[in-house]
Amino acid sequence: MSNVRTATCLNKYLVVDRIEFVVTYLCNSTCTHCQIDEEEKRKKQSNGIDKEKAVEIVRKISRTHVPKSIMTFGGEPLLYPEIVYAIHNRAKKDGILIREVLTNGFWSTKAEEIEEIAHNLAKSGVNVISISVDCFHQKFVPLKIVKKAAASAVEAGIERVCWNPCWVVSKNHENQYNRKTKTILQELRNLNLEESQGNSVQPRGRALSSLAEFFPPRTQVPDGKCGDMPYTERLDSIKTISVEPDGRIAVCQKFYIGNAFTSNINDILENYDPFKIPEAKSILEKGVQGLKDWAKKTGVKPKPQGYYNVCHMCTDLRERANIKSPQSSSSQISEVNHKHLGQAPSE
């Protein structure tokens, strides 16, 4: 097929450059820094994303947008390798250039099965594998297994295989966790693989209780705004969408704009307008104060102990407002989109 593709979606607020699939929230380790806590796991879908529906999402988005990259992660995505293969195979057919898997490398304890998975990943079109290695993962994932997975991926012909460590505060911060992580990375040097920039622990999930001492002091009005915080974009300039295992589409942490299993994904993307979503409009126009004012109207006040950062505050206020007054939040945007299209919302 031609390498030249043209986007036909004209939504000025959302143009998909990157698609991220949360294949599953299940994992074969229970890392203390994980952003997903056990309560969330129980509430969310307990198995893998529907393979056929995931493939269809990729196909439809590629018709109207020109995504440059796609990633499958979790949980541990390779608990469901067939789903991962299918997503990336479709992405390859649709001309998405960067096709990445983020994994802990614990694919199997048997060498031949690890080799087979690596071969199938390469065959499906995966060209980047980022393997999480740090003091948290290595409590559960033997380095021997990780080395075998990485070596097998290289042998299978995957273009880029790299280590993806998670740091506490930052790579240069002196603490026991980072020291252990650096020791682990030293043990992996003989494989001559790239070490990515990695990421840093965020105040979410298990990390909120297990690593609280390393987060900044809580404040009533945290500094920062959408687009400046790690892993965020302005809500009126979205380039990355995340697909949850149950089909919900997120444009930021727990900020859902519809469900692609019950609505057409391109309708969801085309009709996204943050200025028609009360909390998004408040954030964009007045920042943190606007968010507080919006939450107050729903009967929700900021927690007296404060927040570690603006994302921590935003997520908390939106979740509690949704519980208290569901009709006021972005959880209803799917219904708004359907009404805009003259359709009844799916149940």
Short mmCIF file of C-alpha atoms in Angstrom, two decimals:
data_model
loop_
_atom_site.label_atom_id
_atom_site.label_comp_id
_atom_site.label_asym_id
_atom_site.label_seq_id
_atom_site.Cartn_x
_atom_site.Cartn_y
_atom_site.Cartn_z
CA MET A 1 0.00 0.00 0.00
CA SER A 2 1.05 3.62 -0.44
CA ASN A 3 3.03 5.20 2.38
CA VAL A 4 1.23 8.51 1.78
CA ARG A 5 -1.88 8.83 3.90
CA THR A 6 -4.05 11.88 4.49
CA ALA A 7 -6.17 12.59 7.55
CA THR A 8 -9.83 13.25 6.80
CA CYS A 9 -10.88 14.09 10.37
CA LEU A 10 -11.09 17.86 10.83
CA ASN A 11 -11.56 18.06 14.61
CA LYS A 12 -9.33 20.92 15.70
CA TYR A 13 -9.25 19.63 19.27
CA LEU A 14 -8.21 16.03 18.59
CA VAL A 15 -5.96 14.57 15.90
CA VAL A 16 -4.74 11.06 16.64
CA ASP A 17 -0.97 10.70 16.34
CA ARG A 18 -0.73 7.81 18.80
CA ILE A 19 -3.03 4.99 19.93
CA GLU A 20 -2.36 3.21 23.23
CA PHE A 21 -4.19 -0.03 23.98
CA VAL A 22 -4.52 -1.22 27.57
CA VAL A 23 -4.76 -4.88 26.62
CA THR A 24 -5.54 -5.97 30.19
CA TYR A 25 -5.20 -4.84 33.78
CA LEU A 26 -4.13 -8.32 34.83
CA CYS A 27 -0.44 -8.81 35.55
CA ASN A 28 1.92 -11.59 36.59
CA SER A 29 3.58 -9.33 39.16
CA THR A 30 2.36 -7.02 41.93
CA CYS A 31 4.84 -4.16 41.89
CA THR A 32 4.65 -1.67 44.74
CA HIS A 33 4.95 1.30 42.37
CA CYS A 34 2.07 0.22 40.11
CA GLN A 35 -0.37 2.96 39.11
CA ILE A 36 -3.26 0.49 39.17
CA ASP A 37 -4.44 -0.43 42.65
CA GLU A 38 -6.26 -3.63 43.56
CA GLU A 39 -9.64 -1.95 43.96
CA GLU A 40 -9.43 -0.55 40.45
CA LYS A 41 -8.47 -3.96 39.09
CA ARG A 42 -11.54 -5.55 40.64
CA LYS A 43 -13.81 -2.88 39.18
CA LYS A 44 -12.37 -3.08 35.70
CA GLN A 45 -12.68 -5.79 33.11
CA SER A 46 -10.81 -8.83 34.43
CA ASN A 47 -9.61 -10.25 31.13
CA GLY A 48 -8.16 -9.09 27.84
CA ILE A 49 -9.65 -6.54 25.46
CA ASP A 50 -11.89 -8.01 22.76
CA LYS A 51 -9.51 -8.85 19.91
CA GLU A 52 -11.85 -8.26 16.97
CA LYS A 53 -13.15 -4.98 18.38
CA ALA A 54 -9.61 -3.75 19.07
CA VAL A 55 -8.54 -4.54 15.51
CA GLU A 56 -11.60 -2.72 14.18
CA ILE A 57 -10.72 0.36 16.24
CA VAL A 58 -7.27 0.48 14.63
CA ARG A 59 -8.75 0.03 11.16
CA LYS A 60 -11.36 2.75 11.59
CA ILE A 61 -8.99 5.30 13.12
CA SER A 62 -6.49 4.73 10.33
CA ARG A 63 -9.17 5.65 7.79
CA THR A 64 -9.69 9.14 9.19
CA HIS A 65 -6.42 9.92 11.00
CA VAL A 66 -2.74 9.27 10.35
CA PRO A 67 -1.43 7.76 13.60
CA LYS A 68 2.33 7.59 13.68
CA SER A 69 2.62 5.11 16.54
CA ILE A 70 0.69 2.49 18.45
CA MET A 71 1.48 0.79 21.74
CA THR A 72 0.08 -2.20 23.60
CA PHE A 73 0.60 -2.37 27.34
CA GLY A 74 -1.22 -3.27 30.55
CA GLY A 75 -1.06 -4.85 33.13
CA GLU A 76 1.05 -7.35 31.23
CA PRO A 77 -0.14 -7.37 27.61
CA LEU A 78 1.53 -10.67 26.74
CA LEU A 79 -0.75 -12.56 29.05
CA TYR A 80 -2.86 -12.29 25.88
CA PRO A 81 -0.31 -12.62 23.06
CA GLU A 82 -2.89 -13.35 20.34
CA ILE A 83 -4.57 -10.01 21.02
CA VAL A 84 -1.24 -8.19 20.85
CA TYR A 85 -0.33 -9.90 17.56
CA ALA A 86 -3.68 -9.00 16.02
CA ILE A 87 -3.52 -5.31 16.99
CA HIS A 88 -0.03 -4.84 15.60
CA ASN A 89 -0.72 -6.84 12.46
CA ARG A 90 -3.62 -4.49 11.69
CA ALA A 91 -1.44 -1.46 12.50
CA LYS A 92 1.24 -2.69 10.10
CA LYS A 93 -1.34 -3.16 7.32
CA ASP A 94 -2.63 0.35 7.96
CA GLY A 95 0.81 1.92 7.70
CA ILE A 96 1.35 2.90 11.33
CA LEU A 97 5.14 3.20 11.45
CA ILE A 98 6.00 2.68 15.13
CA ARG A 99 4.46 -0.45 16.67
CA GLU A 100 5.50 -0.88 20.29
CA VAL A 101 4.91 -3.33 23.12
CA LEU A 102 5.59 -2.31 26.72
CA THR A 103 6.15 -5.49 28.74
CA ASN A 104 7.83 -6.85 31.86
CA GLY A 105 9.41 -9.62 29.78
CA PHE A 106 7.90 -12.45 31.83
CA TRP A 107 6.37 -14.26 28.85
CA SER A 108 7.06 -17.80 29.99
CA THR A 109 9.52 -19.87 32.02
CA LYS A 110 10.24 -22.09 29.00
CA ALA A 111 12.91 -20.99 26.52
CA GLU A 112 11.11 -22.36 23.48
CA GLU A 113 7.89 -20.54 24.36
CA ILE A 114 9.76 -17.25 24.86
CA GLU A 115 11.38 -17.69 21.46
CA GLU A 116 8.03 -18.44 19.84
CA ILE A 117 6.43 -15.32 21.31
CA ALA A 118 9.36 -13.18 20.13
CA HIS A 119 9.08 -14.68 16.65
CA ASN A 120 5.33 -14.03 16.53
CA LEU A 121 5.74 -10.45 17.75
CA ALA A 122 8.19 -9.76 14.94
CA LYS A 123 5.95 -11.50 12.40
CA SER A 124 2.95 -9.43 13.49
CA GLY A 125 4.83 -6.20 12.83
CA VAL A 126 6.08 -5.17 16.27
CA ASN A 127 9.25 -3.13 15.76
CA VAL A 128 9.80 -1.76 19.28
CA ILE A 129 9.82 -3.68 22.55
CA SER A 130 10.32 -1.76 25.78
CA ILE A 131 11.04 -4.05 28.72
CA SER A 132 10.38 -2.75 32.23
CA VAL A 133 13.40 -3.46 34.41
CA ASP A 134 13.91 -1.96 37.85
CA CYS A 135 13.92 -2.82 41.52
CA PHE A 136 10.11 -3.10 41.52
CA HIS A 137 9.70 -5.54 38.64
CA GLN A 138 12.67 -7.68 39.56
CA LYS A 139 11.02 -8.68 42.83
CA PHE A 140 8.77 -10.82 40.65
CA VAL A 141 10.49 -11.27 37.29
CA PRO A 142 13.80 -13.19 37.27
CA LEU A 143 16.55 -11.47 35.32
CA LYS A 144 17.30 -14.77 33.61
CA ILE A 145 13.84 -14.68 32.04
CA VAL A 146 14.15 -11.00 31.08
CA LYS A 147 17.51 -11.62 29.40
CA LYS A 148 16.07 -14.51 27.42
CA ALA A 149 13.08 -12.44 26.29
CA ALA A 150 15.29 -9.54 25.18
CA ALA A 151 17.79 -11.77 23.38
CA SER A 152 14.97 -13.65 21.64
CA ALA A 153 13.40 -10.39 20.48
CA VAL A 154 16.71 -9.26 19.00
CA GLU A 155 17.22 -12.62 17.30
CA ALA A 156 13.70 -12.46 15.88
CA GLY A 157 14.65 -9.25 14.09
CA ILE A 158 12.74 -6.67 16.11
CA GLU A 159 14.37 -3.36 15.27
CA ARG A 160 14.52 -1.76 18.69
CA VAL A 161 14.63 -3.60 22.02
CA CYS A 162 15.30 -1.43 25.04
CA TRP A 163 15.18 -1.34 28.82
CA ASN A 164 12.51 0.88 30.36
CA PRO A 165 13.32 1.58 34.03
CA CYS A 166 11.06 3.37 36.48
CA TRP A 167 12.82 5.84 38.77
CA VAL A 168 11.81 7.19 42.15
CA VAL A 169 11.69 11.01 41.89
CA SER A 170 14.25 10.99 39.05
CA LYS A 171 17.20 8.97 37.79
CA ASN A 172 19.64 11.20 39.61
CA HIS A 173 17.83 11.15 42.94
CA GLU A 174 19.74 9.27 45.61
CA ASN A 175 17.58 6.60 47.25
CA GLN A 176 17.58 2.87 47.91
CA TYR A 177 15.22 2.08 45.04
CA ASN A 178 17.26 3.86 42.40
CA ARG A 179 20.46 2.26 43.67
CA LYS A 180 18.94 -1.19 43.22
CA THR A 181 17.65 -0.29 39.77
CA LYS A 182 21.09 0.91 38.67
CA THR A 183 22.61 -2.35 39.91
CA ILE A 184 20.07 -4.32 37.85
CA LEU A 185 20.80 -2.28 34.74
CA GLN A 186 24.50 -2.88 35.27
CA GLU A 187 23.85 -6.63 35.24
CA LEU A 188 22.14 -6.25 31.86
CA ARG A 189 24.93 -4.27 30.18
CA ASN A 190 26.41 -7.31 28.45
CA LEU A 191 23.35 -7.51 26.17
CA ASN A 192 24.29 -4.11 24.71
CA LEU A 193 20.72 -2.85 24.56
CA GLU A 194 19.58 0.74 24.71
CA GLU A 195 18.38 2.10 28.04
CA SER A 196 15.43 4.42 27.47
CA GLN A 197 14.75 7.53 29.49
CA GLY A 198 12.18 5.45 31.36
CA ASN A 199 9.64 7.09 33.61
CA SER A 200 9.19 8.19 37.19
CA VAL A 201 6.83 6.95 39.88
CA GLN A 202 3.59 8.92 39.99
CA PRO A 203 1.25 9.42 42.99
CA ARG A 204 -1.32 6.85 41.88
CA GLY A 205 -2.37 3.31 42.71
CA ARG A 206 -0.15 1.34 45.08
CA ALA A 207 2.54 4.01 44.97
CA LEU A 208 0.31 6.36 46.96
CA SER A 209 0.78 4.23 50.05
CA SER A 210 4.09 2.49 49.43
CA LEU A 211 6.18 5.43 48.20
CA ALA A 212 4.40 8.47 49.66
CA GLU A 213 7.57 9.73 51.35
CA PHE A 214 9.09 10.49 47.93
CA PHE A 215 6.26 12.65 46.62
CA PRO A 216 6.22 16.43 47.08
CA PRO A 217 4.26 17.85 50.03
CA ARG A 218 0.51 18.01 49.53
CA THR A 219 -0.93 21.46 48.90
CA GLN A 220 -4.48 22.78 48.66
CA VAL A 221 -3.83 24.38 45.27
CA PRO A 222 -1.08 22.49 43.42
CA ASP A 223 0.95 24.19 40.72
CA GLY A 224 0.82 23.05 37.11
CA LYS A 225 -1.68 22.64 34.30
CA CYS A 226 -2.71 20.19 31.59
CA GLY A 227 0.04 19.72 29.05
CA ASP A 228 2.80 20.69 31.49
CA MET A 229 2.42 17.65 33.75
CA PRO A 230 4.07 14.31 32.83
CA TYR A 231 2.05 12.16 30.41
CA THR A 232 -0.58 14.84 29.75
CA GLU A 233 -1.73 16.98 26.85
CA ARG A 234 -3.94 20.04 26.75
CA LEU A 235 -7.55 18.94 26.51
CA ASP A 236 -8.02 21.15 23.44
CA SER A 237 -4.97 19.70 21.68
CA ILE A 238 -5.16 15.93 22.04
CA LYS A 239 -2.73 13.78 20.03
CA THR A 240 -2.85 10.53 22.04
CA ILE A 241 -5.83 8.38 22.92
CA SER A 242 -5.93 5.35 25.19
CA VAL A 243 -8.30 2.42 24.66
CA GLU A 244 -9.31 0.65 27.88
CA PRO A 245 -10.05 -3.11 28.02
CA ASP A 246 -13.79 -2.39 28.12
CA GLY A 247 -13.65 -0.08 25.10
CA ARG A 248 -13.66 3.29 26.86
CA ILE A 249 -11.62 5.98 25.17
CA ALA A 250 -9.47 8.19 27.40
CA VAL A 251 -7.77 11.45 26.48
CA CYS A 252 -6.17 11.84 29.91
CA GLN A 253 -6.03 9.89 33.15
CA LYS A 254 -9.56 8.53 33.72
CA PHE A 255 -10.96 11.22 31.41
CA TYR A 256 -13.27 9.23 29.14
CA ILE A 257 -15.00 10.63 26.06
CA GLY A 258 -17.01 7.59 24.94
CA ASN A 259 -16.91 3.84 24.45
CA ALA A 260 -15.79 2.40 21.12
CA PHE A 261 -17.52 -0.91 21.84
CA THR A 262 -20.93 0.75 21.89
CA SER A 263 -20.33 3.73 19.56
CA ASN A 264 -18.39 4.23 16.34
CA ILE A 265 -14.86 5.30 17.30
CA ASN A 266 -14.71 7.90 14.53
CA ASP A 267 -17.96 9.47 15.71
CA ILE A 268 -16.47 9.73 19.19
CA LEU A 269 -13.31 11.38 17.88
CA GLU A 270 -15.07 13.67 15.41
CA ASN A 271 -17.50 14.99 18.01
CA TYR A 272 -15.02 15.53 20.82
CA ASP A 273 -15.31 19.13 22.00
CA PRO A 274 -13.75 19.87 25.41
CA PHE A 275 -15.70 23.12 25.64
CA LYS A 276 -18.93 21.12 25.74
CA ILE A 277 -17.65 19.06 28.69
CA PRO A 278 -18.16 21.22 31.82
CA GLU A 279 -15.07 20.11 33.73
CA ALA A 280 -12.82 20.27 30.66
CA LYS A 281 -14.11 23.74 29.81
CA SER A 282 -13.47 24.87 33.40
CA ILE A 283 -9.92 23.48 33.34
CA LEU A 284 -9.08 25.07 30.00
CA GLU A 285 -10.51 28.48 30.80
CA LYS A 286 -9.60 28.90 34.47
CA GLY A 287 -7.12 26.16 35.37
CA VAL A 288 -7.10 24.71 38.88
CA GLN A 289 -9.46 27.37 40.20
CA GLY A 290 -11.93 26.60 37.43
CA LEU A 291 -11.80 22.91 38.33
CA LYS A 292 -12.48 23.73 41.99
CA ASP A 293 -15.41 25.98 41.05
CA TRP A 294 -16.90 23.28 38.81
CA ALA A 295 -16.54 20.62 41.52
CA LYS A 296 -18.14 22.93 44.08
CA LYS A 297 -21.23 23.24 41.89
CA THR A 298 -21.60 19.45 42.05
CA GLY A 299 -21.24 19.48 45.84
CA VAL A 300 -17.64 18.29 45.94
CA LYS A 301 -14.87 20.09 47.82
CA PRO A 302 -11.11 19.45 47.63
CA LYS A 303 -9.80 17.11 50.30
CA PRO A 304 -8.48 19.02 53.34
CA GLN A 305 -5.15 17.16 53.27
CA GLY A 306 -4.47 18.56 49.80
CA TYR A 307 -2.86 16.95 46.76
CA TYR A 308 0.57 15.96 45.49
CA ASN A 309 0.05 17.60 42.09
CA VAL A 310 -2.66 19.02 39.85
CA CYS A 311 -3.31 15.62 38.20
CA HIS A 312 -3.91 14.05 41.62
CA MET A 313 -6.40 16.79 42.41
CA CYS A 314 -8.12 16.73 39.02
CA THR A 315 -8.67 12.97 39.07
CA ASP A 316 -10.00 12.99 42.63
CA LEU A 317 -12.46 15.84 42.07
CA ARG A 318 -13.75 14.39 38.82
CA GLU A 319 -14.22 10.91 40.29
CA ARG A 320 -16.06 12.15 43.35
CA ALA A 321 -18.20 14.54 41.32
CA ASN A 322 -19.17 11.72 39.00
CA ILE A 323 -20.27 9.58 41.95
CA LYS A 324 -22.25 12.42 43.46
CA SER A 325 -23.74 13.80 40.26
CA PRO A 326 -23.10 11.57 37.21
CA GLN A 327 -24.97 13.84 34.80
CA SER A 328 -22.44 16.63 35.33
CA SER A 329 -19.30 14.88 34.18
CA SER A 330 -17.41 13.55 31.17
CA SER A 331 -18.87 10.11 31.86
CA GLN A 332 -21.93 11.40 30.02
CA ILE A 333 -20.05 12.63 26.93
CA SER A 334 -20.88 9.41 25.07
CA GLU A 335 -24.57 10.25 25.45
CA VAL A 336 -23.92 13.83 24.35
CA ASN A 337 -22.17 12.54 21.22
CA HIS A 338 -25.07 10.23 20.41
CA LYS A 339 -27.57 13.04 20.81
CA HIS A 340 -25.45 15.22 18.56
CA LEU A 341 -25.69 12.46 15.95
CA GLY A 342 -29.43 12.09 16.44
CA GLN A 343 -29.02 8.61 17.94
CA ALA A 344 -30.02 7.03 21.22
CA PRO A 345 -27.13 6.06 23.51
CA SER A 346 -26.27 2.38 23.67
CA GLU A 347 -26.53 0.64 27.00
#
